[in-house]
């Protein structure tokens, strides 16, 4: 073999080895659809923007939907599957219903993407793109979304109930839940900042107002003035399941650090928000985030990218659904 041929052989071998390494090391890739459906991310962003113009609250809904998807079976769009007579799906778990919204935004984005590139782009990737776009449109930092996820074929309400951290969790329980998903305690505090946008149903926190424990009706860690405001919005004994309040009243549609400012002032809406002050490390991170908006925005973007890679299905695993609500 001549030196030229040997060089070419070694070069090709190195390239093949590198490609294999990249595929194993990074199952998802930024620009995954550059060749197969280059308009995919633009189409999704356009649909999210249209929805945001109609209802700014949908941005928070899409971010929360991505989180709730990733924490159950990984980021596989299982949260989008509809229930059937034979199966109660994730979206109908008490952890998701009536809290989650924005499914119709994903439906429209999928319809438009399918019209441009049939059978190419997964629902899981569309949801990841939509969450990123929602963060950017509400003032957060934009970031590149590694793509290449496949859609899962299983969705069970019971798994959502078991996997998603309830708003009553304390800091130890939250930390362990996130560690189980490969995320650090600091990333848990960082991602909790997603509560800077959106709303909550009164039923998710009314226990802090009226039935905190056997000896105290109202959670003593809750700011008195704030508690009074919440009681006006969520009257005791109300049976209206549609009553909602803003998570962060001062800027409910802006991705900012006011969430952390509220927690420091004992105005965290959930127990799982206020509990961040009960641990020295997490309390310090709350203070740091409140005082450094750009640092938090950067950390939040990085944590979203990492969260978006939990338990992904790639390659031959999973499928690309034609309709995000139904397995093929």
mmCIF file of C-alpha atoms in Angstrom:
data_model
loop_
_atom_site.group_PDB
_atom_site.id
_atom_site.type_symbol
_atom_site.label_atom_id
_atom_site.label_comp_id
_atom_site.label_asym_id
_atom_site.label_seq_id
_atom_site.Cartn_x
_atom_site.Cartn_y
_atom_site.Cartn_z
ATOM 1 C CA UNK A 1 0.000 0.000 0.000
ATOM 2 C CA UNK A 2 1.445 3.389 -0.993
ATOM 3 C CA UNK A 3 1.910 6.140 1.583
ATOM 4 C CA UNK A 4 -0.924 8.106 -0.051
ATOM 5 C CA UNK A 5 -3.309 5.168 0.090
ATOM 6 C CA UNK A 6 -2.279 4.442 3.702
ATOM 7 C CA UNK A 7 -2.930 8.078 4.637
ATOM 8 C CA UNK A 8 -6.375 7.974 3.033
ATOM 9 C CA UNK A 9 -7.164 4.670 4.735
ATOM 10 C CA UNK A 10 -6.140 6.007 8.142
ATOM 11 C CA UNK A 11 -8.081 9.224 7.528
ATOM 12 C CA UNK A 12 -11.262 7.368 6.626
ATOM 13 C CA UNK A 13 -10.813 5.086 9.638
ATOM 14 C CA UNK A 14 -10.394 8.067 11.952
ATOM 15 C CA UNK A 15 -13.459 9.765 10.485
ATOM 16 C CA UNK A 16 -15.555 6.620 10.941
ATOM 17 C CA UNK A 17 -14.332 6.187 14.502
ATOM 18 C CA UNK A 18 -15.040 9.831 15.217
ATOM 19 C CA UNK A 19 -18.546 9.545 13.820
ATOM 20 C CA UNK A 20 -19.187 6.456 15.927
ATOM 21 C CA UNK A 21 -17.895 8.245 19.007
ATOM 22 C CA UNK A 22 -20.038 11.305 18.327
ATOM 23 C CA UNK A 23 -23.115 9.140 17.843
ATOM 24 C CA UNK A 24 -22.510 7.369 21.152
ATOM 25 C CA UNK A 25 -21.432 10.487 23.028
ATOM 26 C CA UNK A 26 -24.167 12.776 21.773
ATOM 27 C CA UNK A 27 -27.329 10.965 20.842
ATOM 28 C CA UNK A 28 -28.965 14.285 20.054
ATOM 29 C CA UNK A 29 -27.513 16.910 17.724
ATOM 30 C CA UNK A 30 -28.016 20.622 17.252
ATOM 31 C CA UNK A 31 -29.229 21.155 13.690
ATOM 32 C CA UNK A 32 -30.457 17.568 13.446
ATOM 33 C CA UNK A 33 -33.040 18.512 10.781
ATOM 34 C CA UNK A 34 -30.760 20.761 8.708
ATOM 35 C CA UNK A 35 -30.822 18.337 5.774
ATOM 36 C CA UNK A 36 -34.102 16.472 6.286
ATOM 37 C CA UNK A 37 -36.429 19.338 7.255
ATOM 38 C CA UNK A 38 -34.554 22.607 7.504
ATOM 39 C CA UNK A 39 -37.698 24.673 8.148
ATOM 40 C CA UNK A 40 -38.819 22.595 11.146
ATOM 41 C CA UNK A 41 -37.646 24.933 13.916
ATOM 42 C CA UNK A 42 -38.908 28.011 12.068
ATOM 43 C CA UNK A 43 -42.341 26.441 11.622
ATOM 44 C CA UNK A 44 -42.588 25.543 15.307
ATOM 45 C CA UNK A 45 -41.462 29.005 16.395
ATOM 46 C CA UNK A 46 -44.044 30.623 14.155
ATOM 47 C CA UNK A 47 -46.864 28.554 15.678
ATOM 48 C CA UNK A 48 -45.657 29.283 19.209
ATOM 49 C CA UNK A 49 -45.478 32.993 18.384
ATOM 50 C CA UNK A 50 -49.033 32.957 17.007
ATOM 51 C CA UNK A 51 -50.272 31.229 20.164
ATOM 52 C CA UNK A 52 -48.333 33.621 22.382
ATOM 53 C CA UNK A 53 -49.935 36.598 20.673
ATOM 54 C CA UNK A 54 -53.377 35.145 21.422
ATOM 55 C CA UNK A 55 -52.616 34.072 24.992
ATOM 56 C CA UNK A 56 -49.306 34.902 26.657
ATOM 57 C CA UNK A 57 -49.971 32.291 29.331
ATOM 58 C CA UNK A 58 -49.491 29.480 26.806
ATOM 59 C CA UNK A 59 -45.730 30.037 26.930
ATOM 60 C CA UNK A 60 -45.634 28.880 30.545
ATOM 61 C CA UNK A 61 -47.886 25.974 29.620
ATOM 62 C CA UNK A 62 -45.468 24.730 26.972
ATOM 63 C CA UNK A 63 -42.428 25.012 29.255
ATOM 64 C CA UNK A 64 -44.251 23.090 31.964
ATOM 65 C CA UNK A 65 -45.434 20.481 29.450
ATOM 66 C CA UNK A 66 -41.837 19.807 28.364
ATOM 67 C CA UNK A 67 -40.799 19.377 32.003
ATOM 68 C CA UNK A 68 -43.717 17.057 32.749
ATOM 69 C CA UNK A 69 -42.920 15.036 29.639
ATOM 70 C CA UNK A 70 -39.230 14.599 30.436
ATOM 71 C CA UNK A 71 -39.772 13.507 34.043
ATOM 72 C CA UNK A 72 -42.011 10.606 32.979
ATOM 73 C CA UNK A 73 -40.330 8.004 30.732
ATOM 74 C CA UNK A 74 -37.917 10.660 29.470
ATOM 75 C CA UNK A 75 -38.467 13.317 26.795
ATOM 76 C CA UNK A 76 -40.535 11.117 24.477
ATOM 77 C CA UNK A 77 -43.765 13.124 23.991
ATOM 78 C CA UNK A 78 -45.693 10.526 26.026
ATOM 79 C CA UNK A 79 -47.468 13.425 27.749
ATOM 80 C CA UNK A 80 -49.154 14.275 24.440
ATOM 81 C CA UNK A 81 -50.876 10.902 23.975
ATOM 82 C CA UNK A 82 -54.641 10.858 24.515
ATOM 83 C CA UNK A 83 -56.331 8.417 26.876
ATOM 84 C CA UNK A 84 -58.396 5.577 25.442
ATOM 85 C CA UNK A 85 -61.116 3.358 26.871
ATOM 86 C CA UNK A 86 -58.389 0.860 27.721
ATOM 87 C CA UNK A 87 -55.776 3.267 29.107
ATOM 88 C CA UNK A 88 -55.636 6.433 31.187
ATOM 89 C CA UNK A 89 -52.723 8.434 29.757
ATOM 90 C CA UNK A 90 -50.262 10.812 31.457
ATOM 91 C CA UNK A 91 -52.169 13.943 30.512
ATOM 92 C CA UNK A 92 -55.139 12.752 32.586
ATOM 93 C CA UNK A 93 -53.137 12.175 35.748
ATOM 94 C CA UNK A 94 -54.072 14.539 38.631
ATOM 95 C CA UNK A 95 -50.496 15.831 38.276
ATOM 96 C CA UNK A 96 -51.324 17.068 34.751
ATOM 97 C CA UNK A 97 -55.072 17.593 34.611
ATOM 98 C CA UNK A 98 -56.292 20.330 34.765
ATOM 99 C CA UNK A 99 -52.857 21.947 35.109
ATOM 100 C CA UNK A 100 -51.315 21.372 31.680
ATOM 101 C CA UNK A 101 -52.318 23.455 28.679
ATOM 102 C CA UNK A 102 -51.008 24.175 25.194
ATOM 103 C CA UNK A 103 -51.658 20.792 23.576
ATOM 104 C CA UNK A 104 -53.388 22.482 20.651
ATOM 105 C CA UNK A 105 -50.245 24.547 19.963
ATOM 106 C CA UNK A 106 -48.220 21.363 19.530
ATOM 107 C CA UNK A 107 -50.998 19.913 17.351
ATOM 108 C CA UNK A 108 -50.864 22.904 15.014
ATOM 109 C CA UNK A 109 -47.082 22.896 14.871
ATOM 110 C CA UNK A 110 -47.080 19.174 14.065
ATOM 111 C CA UNK A 111 -49.674 19.655 11.295
ATOM 112 C CA UNK A 112 -47.583 22.389 9.681
ATOM 113 C CA UNK A 113 -44.324 20.451 10.007
ATOM 114 C CA UNK A 114 -45.935 17.336 8.526
ATOM 115 C CA UNK A 115 -47.146 19.404 5.564
ATOM 116 C CA UNK A 116 -43.543 20.458 4.912
ATOM 117 C CA UNK A 117 -41.751 17.199 5.764
ATOM 118 C CA UNK A 118 -43.955 14.188 6.288
ATOM 119 C CA UNK A 119 -42.786 11.613 8.814
ATOM 120 C CA UNK A 120 -39.502 13.329 9.646
ATOM 121 C CA UNK A 121 -39.853 15.430 12.810
ATOM 122 C CA UNK A 122 -40.849 13.847 16.119
ATOM 123 C CA UNK A 123 -43.429 15.262 18.492
ATOM 124 C CA UNK A 124 -40.812 15.090 21.259
ATOM 125 C CA UNK A 125 -38.524 17.440 19.314
ATOM 126 C CA UNK A 126 -41.410 19.777 18.496
ATOM 127 C CA UNK A 127 -42.205 20.029 22.205
ATOM 128 C CA UNK A 128 -38.542 20.724 23.055
ATOM 129 C CA UNK A 129 -38.384 23.446 20.368
ATOM 130 C CA UNK A 130 -41.664 24.965 21.591
ATOM 131 C CA UNK A 131 -40.434 25.147 25.199
ATOM 132 C CA UNK A 132 -37.251 26.916 24.088
ATOM 133 C CA UNK A 133 -39.235 29.355 21.944
ATOM 134 C CA UNK A 134 -41.581 30.066 24.851
ATOM 135 C CA UNK A 135 -38.685 30.922 27.146
ATOM 136 C CA UNK A 136 -37.178 33.208 24.527
ATOM 137 C CA UNK A 137 -40.485 34.966 23.815
ATOM 138 C CA UNK A 138 -41.000 35.708 27.500
ATOM 139 C CA UNK A 139 -37.597 37.341 27.853
ATOM 140 C CA UNK A 140 -35.426 34.374 28.719
ATOM 141 C CA UNK A 141 -32.198 33.403 27.013
ATOM 142 C CA UNK A 142 -32.530 31.521 23.732
ATOM 143 C CA UNK A 143 -30.507 28.342 23.302
ATOM 144 C CA UNK A 144 -29.771 25.675 20.712
ATOM 145 C CA UNK A 145 -31.882 22.536 21.128
ATOM 146 C CA UNK A 146 -30.119 19.246 20.365
ATOM 147 C CA UNK A 147 -32.655 17.148 18.443
ATOM 148 C CA UNK A 148 -33.161 13.626 17.159
ATOM 149 C CA UNK A 149 -35.608 12.340 19.770
ATOM 150 C CA UNK A 150 -38.094 9.642 18.883
ATOM 151 C CA UNK A 151 -41.629 9.426 20.259
ATOM 152 C CA UNK A 152 -42.580 6.844 22.870
ATOM 153 C CA UNK A 153 -45.483 4.428 22.543
ATOM 154 C CA UNK A 154 -46.488 4.157 26.226
ATOM 155 C CA UNK A 155 -48.307 6.718 28.373
ATOM 156 C CA UNK A 156 -49.777 5.901 31.786
ATOM 157 C CA UNK A 157 -51.420 8.294 34.230
ATOM 158 C CA UNK A 158 -50.124 6.278 37.176
ATOM 159 C CA UNK A 159 -46.518 6.846 36.085
ATOM 160 C CA UNK A 160 -47.044 10.608 35.921
ATOM 161 C CA UNK A 161 -48.494 10.612 39.434
ATOM 162 C CA UNK A 162 -45.517 8.621 40.698
ATOM 163 C CA UNK A 163 -42.763 10.512 38.829
ATOM 164 C CA UNK A 164 -43.705 14.195 39.003
ATOM 165 C CA UNK A 165 -42.791 16.101 42.181
ATOM 166 C CA UNK A 166 -45.947 17.469 43.849
ATOM 167 C CA UNK A 167 -46.098 21.093 45.067
ATOM 168 C CA UNK A 168 -46.007 19.797 48.659
ATOM 169 C CA UNK A 169 -42.464 18.381 48.348
ATOM 170 C CA UNK A 170 -39.737 19.562 50.712
ATOM 171 C CA UNK A 171 -36.200 20.370 49.599
ATOM 172 C CA UNK A 172 -34.860 16.881 50.329
ATOM 173 C CA UNK A 173 -37.600 15.213 48.309
ATOM 174 C CA UNK A 174 -37.114 17.643 45.413
ATOM 175 C CA UNK A 175 -33.365 17.124 45.430
ATOM 176 C CA UNK A 176 -33.730 13.344 45.317
ATOM 177 C CA UNK A 177 -36.302 13.478 42.509
ATOM 178 C CA UNK A 178 -33.971 15.579 40.373
ATOM 179 C CA UNK A 179 -30.917 13.458 41.217
ATOM 180 C CA UNK A 180 -32.898 10.401 40.084
ATOM 181 C CA UNK A 181 -33.217 12.118 36.692
ATOM 182 C CA UNK A 182 -29.502 12.952 36.478
ATOM 183 C CA UNK A 183 -29.897 16.577 37.554
ATOM 184 C CA UNK A 184 -28.040 18.233 40.439
ATOM 185 C CA UNK A 185 -29.513 20.068 43.402
ATOM 186 C CA UNK A 186 -28.326 23.364 41.911
ATOM 187 C CA UNK A 187 -30.057 22.522 38.629
ATOM 188 C CA UNK A 188 -33.210 21.805 40.637
ATOM 189 C CA UNK A 189 -33.057 25.317 42.115
ATOM 190 C CA UNK A 190 -32.297 26.760 38.672
ATOM 191 C CA UNK A 191 -35.204 24.980 36.998
ATOM 192 C CA UNK A 192 -37.571 25.924 39.833
ATOM 193 C CA UNK A 193 -37.229 29.413 38.396
ATOM 194 C CA UNK A 194 -39.604 28.320 35.636
ATOM 195 C CA UNK A 195 -42.307 29.259 38.161
ATOM 196 C CA UNK A 196 -41.518 32.847 37.261
ATOM 197 C CA UNK A 197 -44.155 32.505 34.515
ATOM 198 C CA UNK A 198 -47.589 30.950 34.418
ATOM 199 C CA UNK A 199 -50.397 30.236 36.825
ATOM 200 C CA UNK A 200 -51.516 27.671 39.357
ATOM 201 C CA UNK A 201 -54.886 26.271 40.346
ATOM 202 C CA UNK A 202 -55.898 27.103 43.901
ATOM 203 C CA UNK A 203 -56.144 23.404 44.712
ATOM 204 C CA UNK A 204 -52.347 23.088 44.380
ATOM 205 C CA UNK A 205 -51.597 25.284 47.388
ATOM 206 C CA UNK A 206 -54.863 25.881 49.327
ATOM 207 C CA UNK A 207 -53.625 23.578 52.088
ATOM 208 C CA UNK A 208 -51.075 26.310 52.960
ATOM 209 C CA UNK A 209 -53.949 28.706 53.568
ATOM 210 C CA UNK A 210 -56.550 26.617 55.350
ATOM 211 C CA UNK A 211 -55.254 23.196 56.467
ATOM 212 C CA UNK A 212 -51.483 23.292 56.790
ATOM 213 C CA UNK A 213 -51.222 20.719 59.565
ATOM 214 C CA UNK A 214 -53.086 19.416 62.611
ATOM 215 C CA UNK A 215 -52.108 22.405 64.763
ATOM 216 C CA UNK A 216 -51.826 25.296 62.281
ATOM 217 C CA UNK A 217 -54.326 26.304 59.620
ATOM 218 C CA UNK A 218 -51.994 28.670 57.740
ATOM 219 C CA UNK A 219 -48.393 27.920 56.779
ATOM 220 C CA UNK A 220 -46.313 30.162 59.095
ATOM 221 C CA UNK A 221 -43.619 30.515 56.416
ATOM 222 C CA UNK A 222 -46.076 32.350 54.150
ATOM 223 C CA UNK A 223 -45.964 36.154 54.159
ATOM 224 C CA UNK A 224 -49.115 37.389 55.932
ATOM 225 C CA UNK A 225 -50.039 40.045 53.369
ATOM 226 C CA UNK A 226 -49.512 37.623 50.486
ATOM 227 C CA UNK A 227 -51.560 34.978 52.276
ATOM 228 C CA UNK A 228 -54.408 37.464 52.618
ATOM 229 C CA UNK A 229 -54.310 38.190 48.899
ATOM 230 C CA UNK A 230 -54.365 34.481 48.088
ATOM 231 C CA UNK A 231 -57.352 33.913 50.381
ATOM 232 C CA UNK A 232 -59.292 36.564 48.468
ATOM 233 C CA UNK A 233 -58.485 34.822 45.177
ATOM 234 C CA UNK A 234 -59.037 31.315 46.557
ATOM 235 C CA UNK A 235 -61.918 31.416 49.075
ATOM 236 C CA UNK A 236 -62.088 28.634 51.637
ATOM 237 C CA UNK A 237 -64.536 25.899 50.702
ATOM 238 C CA UNK A 238 -64.743 26.941 47.032
ATOM 239 C CA UNK A 239 -65.615 24.076 44.708
ATOM 240 C CA UNK A 240 -64.572 25.948 41.549
ATOM 241 C CA UNK A 241 -61.755 23.801 40.119
ATOM 242 C CA UNK A 242 -60.973 26.512 37.558
ATOM 243 C CA UNK A 243 -59.838 29.138 40.078
ATOM 244 C CA UNK A 244 -56.241 30.142 39.276
ATOM 245 C CA UNK A 245 -53.648 32.665 40.460
ATOM 246 C CA UNK A 246 -50.450 33.944 38.867
ATOM 247 C CA UNK A 247 -47.300 32.178 40.046
ATOM 248 C CA UNK A 248 -45.327 35.421 40.049
ATOM 249 C CA UNK A 249 -47.841 38.313 40.250
ATOM 250 C CA UNK A 250 -45.328 41.116 39.605
ATOM 251 C CA UNK A 251 -44.332 39.778 36.161
ATOM 252 C CA UNK A 252 -46.410 36.695 35.295
ATOM 253 C CA UNK A 253 -45.430 36.632 31.601
ATOM 254 C CA UNK A 254 -41.729 37.437 31.905
ATOM 255 C CA UNK A 255 -38.923 34.947 32.433
ATOM 256 C CA UNK A 256 -36.968 36.816 35.112
ATOM 257 C CA UNK A 257 -35.550 36.414 38.630
ATOM 258 C CA UNK A 258 -38.591 37.852 40.412
ATOM 259 C CA UNK A 259 -39.475 34.287 41.394
ATOM 260 C CA UNK A 260 -36.365 34.178 43.585
ATOM 261 C CA UNK A 261 -37.071 37.631 44.976
ATOM 262 C CA UNK A 262 -40.533 36.410 45.978
ATOM 263 C CA UNK A 263 -39.148 33.280 47.647
ATOM 264 C CA UNK A 264 -36.730 35.425 49.672
ATOM 265 C CA UNK A 265 -39.728 37.543 50.774
ATOM 266 C CA UNK A 266 -41.706 34.412 51.798
ATOM 267 C CA UNK A 267 -44.011 34.798 48.811
ATOM 268 C CA UNK A 268 -43.259 31.461 47.188
ATOM 269 C CA UNK A 269 -46.614 30.037 46.107
ATOM 270 C CA UNK A 270 -45.942 26.336 46.669
ATOM 271 C CA UNK A 271 -44.371 24.544 49.606
ATOM 272 C CA UNK A 272 -41.877 23.290 47.012
ATOM 273 C CA UNK A 273 -40.925 26.918 46.294
ATOM 274 C CA UNK A 274 -40.613 28.185 49.852
ATOM 275 C CA UNK A 275 -38.761 25.064 50.987
ATOM 276 C CA UNK A 276 -35.695 26.247 49.045
ATOM 277 C CA UNK A 277 -34.912 28.551 51.991
ATOM 278 C CA UNK A 278 -34.819 25.679 54.494
ATOM 279 C CA UNK A 279 -31.470 24.355 53.223
ATOM 280 C CA UNK A 280 -28.268 26.425 53.432
ATOM 281 C CA UNK A 281 -27.011 25.482 49.949
ATOM 282 C CA UNK A 282 -30.309 26.019 48.134
ATOM 283 C CA UNK A 283 -31.023 29.232 50.069
ATOM 284 C CA UNK A 284 -27.641 30.565 48.951
ATOM 285 C CA UNK A 285 -28.444 29.686 45.325
ATOM 286 C CA UNK A 286 -31.808 31.474 45.610
ATOM 287 C CA UNK A 287 -29.990 34.599 46.815
ATOM 288 C CA UNK A 288 -27.373 34.367 44.066
ATOM 289 C CA UNK A 289 -30.015 33.952 41.370
ATOM 290 C CA UNK A 290 -32.078 36.860 42.696
ATOM 291 C CA UNK A 291 -29.032 39.117 42.585
ATOM 292 C CA UNK A 292 -27.631 38.087 39.221
ATOM 293 C CA UNK A 293 -30.307 37.932 36.491
ATOM 294 C CA UNK A 294 -27.922 37.224 33.609
ATOM 295 C CA UNK A 295 -26.198 34.395 35.452
ATOM 296 C CA UNK A 296 -29.533 32.749 36.203
ATOM 297 C CA UNK A 297 -30.769 33.123 32.629
ATOM 298 C CA UNK A 298 -27.596 31.439 31.393
ATOM 299 C CA UNK A 299 -27.822 28.632 33.967
ATOM 300 C CA UNK A 300 -31.509 28.145 33.195
ATOM 301 C CA UNK A 301 -30.847 27.747 29.464
ATOM 302 C CA UNK A 302 -28.100 25.183 30.158
ATOM 303 C CA UNK A 303 -30.309 23.276 32.611
ATOM 304 C CA UNK A 304 -33.144 23.160 30.065
ATOM 305 C CA UNK A 305 -30.800 21.636 27.487
ATOM 306 C CA UNK A 306 -29.681 19.009 29.998
ATOM 307 C CA UNK A 307 -33.224 18.262 31.152
ATOM 308 C CA UNK A 308 -34.270 17.879 27.504
ATOM 309 C CA UNK A 309 -31.951 14.879 27.180
ATOM 310 C CA UNK A 310 -33.411 12.793 30.000
ATOM 311 C CA UNK A 311 -34.163 9.243 28.864
ATOM 312 C CA UNK A 312 -34.463 10.120 25.184
ATOM 313 C CA UNK A 313 -35.339 7.526 22.573
ATOM 314 C CA UNK A 314 -33.163 7.682 19.455
ATOM 315 C CA UNK A 315 -32.356 5.633 16.375
ATOM 316 C CA UNK A 316 -34.489 2.520 16.093
ATOM 317 C CA UNK A 317 -36.117 3.076 19.487
ATOM 318 C CA UNK A 318 -39.514 4.745 19.464
ATOM 319 C CA UNK A 319 -41.245 6.172 16.417
ATOM 320 C CA UNK A 320 -42.187 9.431 14.715
ATOM 321 C CA UNK A 321 -45.895 9.872 15.316
ATOM 322 C CA UNK A 322 -48.049 11.183 12.501
ATOM 323 C CA UNK A 323 -50.445 12.560 15.114
ATOM 324 C CA UNK A 324 -48.919 13.548 18.456
ATOM 325 C CA UNK A 325 -52.012 12.362 20.321
ATOM 326 C CA UNK A 326 -52.009 8.804 18.947
ATOM 327 C CA UNK A 327 -49.303 6.153 18.593
ATOM 328 C CA UNK A 328 -48.814 4.974 15.010
#
